[in-house]
Coordinates of C-alpha atoms in Angstrom, one line a residue:
X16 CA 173.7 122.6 113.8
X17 CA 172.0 126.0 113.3
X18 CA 169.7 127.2 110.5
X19 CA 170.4 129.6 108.2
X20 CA 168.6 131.7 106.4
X21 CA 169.1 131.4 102.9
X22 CA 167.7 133.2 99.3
X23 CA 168.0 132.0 95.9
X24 CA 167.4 135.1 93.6
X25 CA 166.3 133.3 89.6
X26 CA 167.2 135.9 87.0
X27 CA 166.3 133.8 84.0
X28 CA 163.8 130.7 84.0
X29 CA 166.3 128.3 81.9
X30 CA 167.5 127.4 85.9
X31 CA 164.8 128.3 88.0
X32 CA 163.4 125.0 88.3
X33 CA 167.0 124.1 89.6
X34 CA 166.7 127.1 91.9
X35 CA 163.7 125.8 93.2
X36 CA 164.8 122.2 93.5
X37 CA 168.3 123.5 95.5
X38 CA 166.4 125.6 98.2
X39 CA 164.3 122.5 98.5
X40 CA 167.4 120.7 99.1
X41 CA 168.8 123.1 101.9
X42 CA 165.1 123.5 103.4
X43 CA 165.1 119.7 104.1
X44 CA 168.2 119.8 105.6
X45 CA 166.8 122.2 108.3
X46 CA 167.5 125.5 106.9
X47 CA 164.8 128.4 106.3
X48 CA 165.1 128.2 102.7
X49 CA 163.5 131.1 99.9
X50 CA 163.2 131.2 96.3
X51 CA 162.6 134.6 94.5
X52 CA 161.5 134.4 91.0
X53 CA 162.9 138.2 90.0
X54 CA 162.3 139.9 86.4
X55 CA 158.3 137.8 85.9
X56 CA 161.2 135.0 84.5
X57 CA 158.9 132.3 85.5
X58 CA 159.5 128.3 84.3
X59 CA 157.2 125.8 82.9
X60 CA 155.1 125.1 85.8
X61 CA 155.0 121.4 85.3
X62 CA 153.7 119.0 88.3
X63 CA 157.4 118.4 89.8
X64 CA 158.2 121.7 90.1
X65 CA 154.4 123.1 92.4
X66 CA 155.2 120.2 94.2
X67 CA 158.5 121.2 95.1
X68 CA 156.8 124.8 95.7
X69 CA 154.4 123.7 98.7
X70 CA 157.2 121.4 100.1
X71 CA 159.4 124.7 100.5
X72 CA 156.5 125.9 102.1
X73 CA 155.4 123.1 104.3
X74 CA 159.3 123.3 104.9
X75 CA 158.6 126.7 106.4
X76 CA 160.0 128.2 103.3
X77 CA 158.6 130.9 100.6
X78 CA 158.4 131.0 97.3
X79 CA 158.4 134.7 96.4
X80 CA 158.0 136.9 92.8
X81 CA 159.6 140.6 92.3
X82 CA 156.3 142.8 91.7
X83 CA 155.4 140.0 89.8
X84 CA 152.2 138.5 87.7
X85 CA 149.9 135.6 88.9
X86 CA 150.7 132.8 87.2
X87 CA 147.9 130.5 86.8
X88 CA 147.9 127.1 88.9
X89 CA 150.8 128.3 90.5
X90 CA 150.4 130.7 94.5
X91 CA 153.7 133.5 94.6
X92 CA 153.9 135.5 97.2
X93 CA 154.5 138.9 95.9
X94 CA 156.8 140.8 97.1
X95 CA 158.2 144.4 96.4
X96 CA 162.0 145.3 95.5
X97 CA 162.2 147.0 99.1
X98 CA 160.6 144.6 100.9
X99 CA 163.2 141.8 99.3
X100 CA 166.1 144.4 100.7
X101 CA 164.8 144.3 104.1
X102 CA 164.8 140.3 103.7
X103 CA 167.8 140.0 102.2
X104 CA 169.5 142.1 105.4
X105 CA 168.6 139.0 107.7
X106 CA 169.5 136.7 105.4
X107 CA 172.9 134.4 106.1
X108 CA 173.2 133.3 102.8
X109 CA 172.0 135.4 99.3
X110 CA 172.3 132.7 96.2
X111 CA 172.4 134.4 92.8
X112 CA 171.3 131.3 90.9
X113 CA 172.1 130.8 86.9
X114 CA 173.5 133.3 84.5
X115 CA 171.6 136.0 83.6
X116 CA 169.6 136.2 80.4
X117 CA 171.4 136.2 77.4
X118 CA 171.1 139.1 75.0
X119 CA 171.4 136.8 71.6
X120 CA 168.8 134.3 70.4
X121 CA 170.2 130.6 71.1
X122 CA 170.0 128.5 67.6
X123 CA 167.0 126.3 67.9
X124 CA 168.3 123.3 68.8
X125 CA 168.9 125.2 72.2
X126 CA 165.8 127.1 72.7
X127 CA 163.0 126.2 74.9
X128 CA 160.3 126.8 72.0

C-alpha cells in the first residue's frame, strides 16, 4: 500500500482534539499524516492530546498553526497562509475537519466554560 499525504485543517477547537486524534489514526497506519490548527482555534491542551502531538511527530507527521500564537507547554510549527498552499498542492488528501464556528452563543449546558 502507498502513503498518502494527508491534512486535517481545525477551524474551531470544539473538534480539534478529534482532528488530532484522526491524523494520529492515519499516521499509524503508515500515512504522512498533518494537523493544522487554522484561525489561533486552539483546544484544551490536556496530557492526551501533546501526547498525541509528539506521536504525529515521531510518526513523521506535523502539527502546524496558521500565523499562529505559542501556546504554552505545547511546540506548533508555525506556518504562514502561503506556505500551507504550497503544502496543500502535494497533498493527496485535504480534511476540513468539524463545522466551522458558530455565530450564536450555545446555552450553557453546551458551552465549554
Amino acid at each position: 500500500m502507498e502513503s498518502k499525504k494527508c491534512f486535517f485543517l481545525m477551524q474551531n477547537r470544539m473538534y480539534a482534539g478529534d482532528a488530532v486524534r484522526s491524523a494520529l489514526g492515519l499516521a499509524v497506519e503508515n500515512h504522512y499524516s498533518h494537523a493544522v490548527f487554522m484561525y489561533n482555534e486552539y483546544p484544551r491542551f490536556s496530557d492526551y492530546v501533546k501526547e498525541n502531538i509528539d506521536w504525529i511527530r515521531d510518526m513523521e507527521g506535523d502539527v502546524l498553526t496558521l500565523d499562529g500564537d505559542d501556546v504554552e507547554g505545547v511546540e506548533l510549527t508555525k506556518i504562514s497562509l502561503e506556505e500551507l498552499g504550497e503544502k496543500l498542492r502535494e497533498a493527496d488528501y485535504i480534511i476540513p475537519y468539524g463545522l466551522p464556528k458558530q455565530s450564536k452563543t450555545p446555552p450553557p449546558a453546551c458551552s465549554e466554560d
